[in-house]
Amino acid sequence: MFCSQCGSENKDQARFCRECGSPLRASQAASPSPKPTSPRPSGTSLGSFSPGQIRWCSPSLFGLVLVGFLLPFADLSCAGEHVVTLTGTNLALGTRPAYPSDAAGGVPDDASSRCGLATLAVACAVIGLILGIRAGGASTRGQALCAALGTLLLFGLSSFWKARSVKAVRA
Amino acid sequence: MIALTFRFGYWLTLLGLLAGALFNGWQVLSVRRG
């Protein structure tokens, strides 16, 4: 039978459309199959969301990730005392806010230097966002790879900082 | 001793990328299965 909402073909015993999730009525099996008036976009649908709404999920997620890089990302502390709060862009680009004068002497210059893992994670998010806006079958695979690589890079960033304990003598 | 404690931005970024990987992976697999 064919779905009356999106026109895709489904098995006769199916209760819901495999493409758009709309309920399929038994009466549709006997009725002539309606043809879709416009080509359906690639990808799948989720429940009551239309393919058009699903299409913007991935770019929205990558946009959210980029917003996350602008928010307070990490607290830098020295000997248990909070020194400064860094954003993701501080880590990715190597820029840093000014240290408090009483802490500056105890914090090594490279404590908040550019972290390649953060830079690559930002690059993954930007590439994923661009691929998401330019929709297509190949770009979906690219977005999946970018997101997976970015996740691994952030896990790596966490592990890197756990391993990197710099002893500094406070001035 | 210098330490870095991750805050809200890190976890938002991590969750966003993880969700992106799962969502796009699901899309790729769904299209492949037809």
mmCIF file of C-alpha atoms in Angstrom:
data_model
loop_
_atom_site.group_PDB
_atom_site.id
_atom_site.type_symbol
_atom_site.label_atom_id
_atom_site.label_comp_id
_atom_site.label_asym_id
_atom_site.label_seq_id
_atom_site.Cartn_x
_atom_site.Cartn_y
_atom_site.Cartn_z
ATOM 1 C CA MET A 1 0.000 0.000 0.000
ATOM 2 C CA PHE A 2 0.991 3.597 -0.439
ATOM 3 C CA CYS A 3 1.094 6.239 2.250
ATOM 4 C CA SER A 4 -1.459 8.989 1.801
ATOM 5 C CA GLN A 5 0.909 11.509 3.398
ATOM 6 C CA CYS A 6 4.174 11.044 1.521
ATOM 7 C CA GLY A 7 3.225 8.566 -1.204
ATOM 8 C CA SER A 8 5.930 6.040 -0.387
ATOM 9 C CA GLU A 9 5.246 2.337 -0.841
ATOM 10 C CA ASN A 10 4.891 0.139 2.222
ATOM 11 C CA LYS A 11 4.183 -3.495 2.895
ATOM 12 C CA ASP A 12 0.481 -4.350 2.923
ATOM 13 C CA GLN A 13 0.543 -5.437 6.561
ATOM 14 C CA ALA A 14 2.443 -2.332 7.707
ATOM 15 C CA ARG A 15 0.632 -0.163 10.249
ATOM 16 C CA PHE A 16 2.888 2.868 9.892
ATOM 17 C CA CYS A 17 4.700 4.362 6.922
ATOM 18 C CA ARG A 18 8.398 3.435 6.922
ATOM 19 C CA GLU A 19 9.329 6.838 5.487
ATOM 20 C CA CYS A 20 7.255 9.414 7.343
ATOM 21 C CA GLY A 21 5.784 7.342 10.189
ATOM 22 C CA SER A 22 2.188 8.242 9.385
ATOM 23 C CA PRO A 23 -0.407 5.614 10.323
ATOM 24 C CA LEU A 24 -1.514 3.509 7.373
ATOM 25 C CA ARG A 25 -5.190 2.661 7.213
ATOM 26 C CA ALA A 26 -6.363 -0.710 6.012
ATOM 27 C CA SER A 27 -8.636 1.052 3.547
ATOM 28 C CA GLN A 28 -5.586 2.402 1.751
ATOM 29 C CA ALA A 29 -4.717 -1.097 0.576
ATOM 30 C CA ALA A 30 -7.761 -1.193 -1.655
ATOM 31 C CA SER A 31 -7.613 2.401 -2.811
ATOM 32 C CA PRO A 32 -5.592 3.407 -5.865
ATOM 33 C CA SER A 33 -2.113 4.488 -4.995
ATOM 34 C CA PRO A 34 -1.599 8.216 -4.930
ATOM 35 C CA LYS A 35 1.570 9.418 -6.556
ATOM 36 C CA PRO A 36 3.742 11.897 -4.748
ATOM 37 C CA THR A 37 3.505 15.331 -6.284
ATOM 38 C CA SER A 38 7.089 16.249 -5.575
ATOM 39 C CA PRO A 39 10.281 14.219 -5.159
ATOM 40 C CA ARG A 40 11.012 13.330 -1.566
ATOM 41 C CA PRO A 41 14.303 14.474 -0.099
ATOM 42 C CA SER A 42 16.885 11.854 0.718
ATOM 43 C CA GLY A 43 17.141 10.483 4.246
ATOM 44 C CA THR A 44 14.590 9.050 6.588
ATOM 45 C CA SER A 45 11.832 10.467 8.720
ATOM 46 C CA LEU A 46 11.320 10.180 12.424
ATOM 47 C CA GLY A 47 7.805 9.872 13.790
ATOM 48 C CA SER A 48 5.709 12.946 13.165
ATOM 49 C CA PHE A 49 8.652 15.023 11.911
ATOM 50 C CA SER A 50 8.690 15.754 8.216
ATOM 51 C CA PRO A 51 11.798 15.048 6.094
ATOM 52 C CA GLY A 52 12.262 18.806 5.843
ATOM 53 C CA GLN A 53 12.443 19.106 9.628
ATOM 54 C CA ILE A 54 14.778 16.107 9.884
ATOM 55 C CA ARG A 55 17.046 17.699 7.299
ATOM 56 C CA TRP A 56 17.841 20.610 9.625
ATOM 57 C CA CYS A 57 18.539 18.458 12.689
ATOM 58 C CA SER A 58 22.167 17.848 11.828
ATOM 59 C CA PRO A 59 23.094 21.477 10.969
ATOM 60 C CA SER A 60 21.358 22.555 14.182
ATOM 61 C CA LEU A 61 23.447 20.107 16.199
ATOM 62 C CA PHE A 62 26.675 21.367 14.619
ATOM 63 C CA GLY A 63 25.528 24.950 15.265
ATOM 64 C CA LEU A 64 24.909 24.019 18.902
ATOM 65 C CA VAL A 65 28.410 22.570 19.084
ATOM 66 C CA LEU A 66 29.907 25.819 17.791
ATOM 67 C CA VAL A 67 27.898 27.782 20.368
ATOM 68 C CA GLY A 68 29.324 25.432 23.012
ATOM 69 C CA PHE A 69 32.830 26.473 22.008
ATOM 70 C CA LEU A 70 31.914 30.106 22.781
ATOM 71 C CA LEU A 71 30.580 29.312 26.263
ATOM 72 C CA PRO A 72 32.689 28.815 29.402
ATOM 73 C CA PHE A 73 34.527 25.642 28.437
ATOM 74 C CA ALA A 74 36.994 24.939 31.200
ATOM 75 C CA ASP A 75 38.280 26.337 34.469
ATOM 76 C CA LEU A 76 42.039 26.637 34.763
ATOM 77 C CA SER A 77 43.148 26.234 38.343
ATOM 78 C CA CYS A 78 46.532 26.377 39.955
ATOM 79 C CA ALA A 79 47.225 24.550 43.225
ATOM 80 C CA GLY A 80 43.504 24.111 43.760
ATOM 81 C CA GLU A 81 42.677 27.782 43.278
ATOM 82 C CA HIS A 82 40.625 28.987 40.336
ATOM 83 C CA VAL A 83 42.725 31.153 38.044
ATOM 84 C CA VAL A 84 40.712 31.803 34.913
ATOM 85 C CA THR A 85 37.788 30.481 32.884
ATOM 86 C CA LEU A 86 38.594 29.582 29.283
ATOM 87 C CA THR A 87 36.183 29.273 26.385
ATOM 88 C CA GLY A 88 36.563 26.665 23.655
ATOM 89 C CA THR A 89 37.823 29.326 21.267
ATOM 90 C CA ASN A 90 40.512 30.272 23.802
ATOM 91 C CA LEU A 91 41.761 26.691 23.698
ATOM 92 C CA ALA A 92 41.336 26.322 19.945
ATOM 93 C CA LEU A 93 43.027 29.569 18.966
ATOM 94 C CA GLY A 94 45.481 29.976 21.831
ATOM 95 C CA THR A 95 43.992 33.283 22.968
ATOM 96 C CA ARG A 96 43.480 33.657 26.677
ATOM 97 C CA PRO A 97 41.905 36.117 29.058
ATOM 98 C CA ALA A 98 44.248 38.001 31.363
ATOM 99 C CA TYR A 99 45.298 36.114 34.466
ATOM 100 C CA PRO A 100 44.685 37.762 37.820
ATOM 101 C CA SER A 101 47.822 39.564 38.919
ATOM 102 C CA ASP A 102 48.308 37.380 41.995
ATOM 103 C CA ALA A 103 48.138 34.191 39.917
ATOM 104 C CA ALA A 104 50.136 35.261 36.905
ATOM 105 C CA GLY A 105 53.473 34.371 38.409
ATOM 106 C CA GLY A 106 52.433 30.843 39.283
ATOM 107 C CA VAL A 107 50.925 29.873 35.959
ATOM 108 C CA PRO A 108 53.266 28.779 33.181
ATOM 109 C CA ASP A 109 52.878 30.585 29.874
ATOM 110 C CA ASP A 110 51.960 27.383 28.059
ATOM 111 C CA ALA A 111 49.177 26.460 30.498
ATOM 112 C CA SER A 112 46.523 27.811 28.157
ATOM 113 C CA SER A 113 48.428 27.644 24.878
ATOM 114 C CA ARG A 114 46.663 26.586 21.706
ATOM 115 C CA CYS A 115 45.515 22.997 21.916
ATOM 116 C CA GLY A 116 45.550 21.231 18.538
ATOM 117 C CA LEU A 117 42.838 18.819 19.633
ATOM 118 C CA ALA A 118 40.445 21.714 20.325
ATOM 119 C CA THR A 119 41.391 23.370 17.028
ATOM 120 C CA LEU A 120 40.628 20.183 15.103
ATOM 121 C CA ALA A 121 37.351 19.702 16.998
ATOM 122 C CA VAL A 122 36.246 23.223 15.986
ATOM 123 C CA ALA A 123 37.274 22.466 12.391
ATOM 124 C CA CYS A 124 35.192 19.267 12.462
ATOM 125 C CA ALA A 125 32.160 21.204 13.701
ATOM 126 C CA VAL A 126 32.568 23.895 11.020
ATOM 127 C CA ILE A 127 32.987 21.312 8.230
ATOM 128 C CA GLY A 128 29.999 19.347 9.566
ATOM 129 C CA LEU A 129 27.884 22.516 9.595
ATOM 130 C CA ILE A 130 28.851 23.340 6.002
ATOM 131 C CA LEU A 131 28.103 19.779 4.872
ATOM 132 C CA GLY A 132 24.790 19.879 6.750
ATOM 133 C CA ILE A 133 23.697 23.043 4.976
ATOM 134 C CA ARG A 134 24.678 21.500 1.625
ATOM 135 C CA ALA A 135 22.464 18.427 2.041
ATOM 136 C CA GLY A 136 23.018 15.201 0.132
ATOM 137 C CA GLY A 137 23.776 11.500 0.523
ATOM 138 C CA ALA A 138 27.538 11.881 0.561
ATOM 139 C CA SER A 139 27.365 14.827 2.924
ATOM 140 C CA THR A 140 25.469 12.709 5.480
ATOM 141 C CA ARG A 141 28.430 10.328 5.625
ATOM 142 C CA GLY A 142 30.767 13.306 5.883
ATOM 143 C CA GLN A 143 28.740 14.780 8.726
ATOM 144 C CA ALA A 144 28.753 11.443 10.558
ATOM 145 C CA LEU A 145 32.543 11.254 10.183
ATOM 146 C CA CYS A 146 33.043 14.869 11.305
ATOM 147 C CA ALA A 147 30.857 14.396 14.360
ATOM 148 C CA ALA A 148 32.500 11.081 15.301
ATOM 149 C CA LEU A 149 35.993 12.544 14.850
ATOM 150 C CA GLY A 150 35.043 15.640 16.854
ATOM 151 C CA THR A 151 33.740 13.442 19.682
ATOM 152 C CA LEU A 152 36.984 11.476 19.751
ATOM 153 C CA LEU A 153 39.006 14.710 19.738
ATOM 154 C CA LEU A 154 37.078 16.053 22.747
ATOM 155 C CA PHE A 155 37.593 12.778 24.612
ATOM 156 C CA GLY A 156 41.262 13.092 23.678
ATOM 157 C CA LEU A 157 41.317 16.671 24.988
ATOM 158 C CA SER A 158 39.961 15.487 28.312
ATOM 159 C CA SER A 159 42.521 12.676 28.536
ATOM 160 C CA PHE A 160 45.302 15.039 27.476
ATOM 161 C CA TRP A 161 44.530 17.450 30.286
ATOM 162 C CA LYS A 162 44.200 14.700 32.862
ATOM 163 C CA ALA A 163 47.663 13.503 31.901
ATOM 164 C CA ARG A 164 49.083 17.006 31.822
ATOM 165 C CA SER A 165 49.645 18.102 35.342
ATOM 166 C CA VAL A 166 52.100 20.935 35.316
ATOM 167 C CA LYS A 167 53.787 21.676 38.597
ATOM 168 C CA ALA A 168 54.423 25.323 39.077
ATOM 169 C CA VAL A 169 55.985 27.214 41.843
ATOM 170 C CA ARG A 170 53.895 30.145 42.905
ATOM 171 C CA ALA A 171 55.776 33.338 42.944
ATOM 172 C CA MET B 1 49.857 22.057 39.896
ATOM 173 C CA ILE B 2 47.829 23.253 36.889
ATOM 174 C CA ALA B 3 44.510 21.529 36.275
ATOM 175 C CA LEU B 4 41.679 22.045 33.856
ATOM 176 C CA THR B 5 38.098 21.383 34.925
ATOM 177 C CA PHE B 6 35.638 21.116 32.076
ATOM 178 C CA ARG B 7 32.442 23.113 32.319
ATOM 179 C CA PHE B 8 29.087 23.487 30.592
ATOM 180 C CA GLY B 9 30.494 24.446 27.176
ATOM 181 C CA TYR B 10 32.612 21.314 26.987
ATOM 182 C CA TRP B 11 29.760 18.986 27.863
ATOM 183 C CA LEU B 12 27.376 20.776 25.466
ATOM 184 C CA THR B 13 29.948 20.437 22.692
ATOM 185 C CA LEU B 14 30.634 16.794 23.491
ATOM 186 C CA LEU B 15 26.946 15.885 23.633
ATOM 187 C CA GLY B 16 26.229 17.821 20.420
ATOM 188 C CA LEU B 17 28.966 16.015 18.523
ATOM 189 C CA LEU B 18 27.942 12.650 19.953
ATOM 190 C CA ALA B 19 24.315 13.273 18.989
ATOM 191 C CA GLY B 20 25.451 14.388 15.528
ATOM 192 C CA ALA B 21 27.482 11.229 15.057
ATOM 193 C CA LEU B 22 24.601 8.985 16.163
ATOM 194 C CA PHE B 23 21.978 10.867 14.134
ATOM 195 C CA ASN B 24 23.991 10.973 10.911
ATOM 196 C CA GLY B 25 25.139 7.383 11.386
ATOM 197 C CA TRP B 26 21.523 6.336 11.729
ATOM 198 C CA GLN B 27 20.627 8.288 8.596
ATOM 199 C CA VAL B 28 23.427 6.636 6.613
ATOM 200 C CA LEU B 29 22.417 3.158 7.787
ATOM 201 C CA SER B 30 18.717 3.813 7.112
ATOM 202 C CA VAL B 31 19.377 4.925 3.540
ATOM 203 C CA ARG B 32 21.696 1.955 2.956
ATOM 204 C CA ARG B 33 19.047 -0.502 4.159
ATOM 205 C CA GLY B 34 16.456 1.168 1.927
#
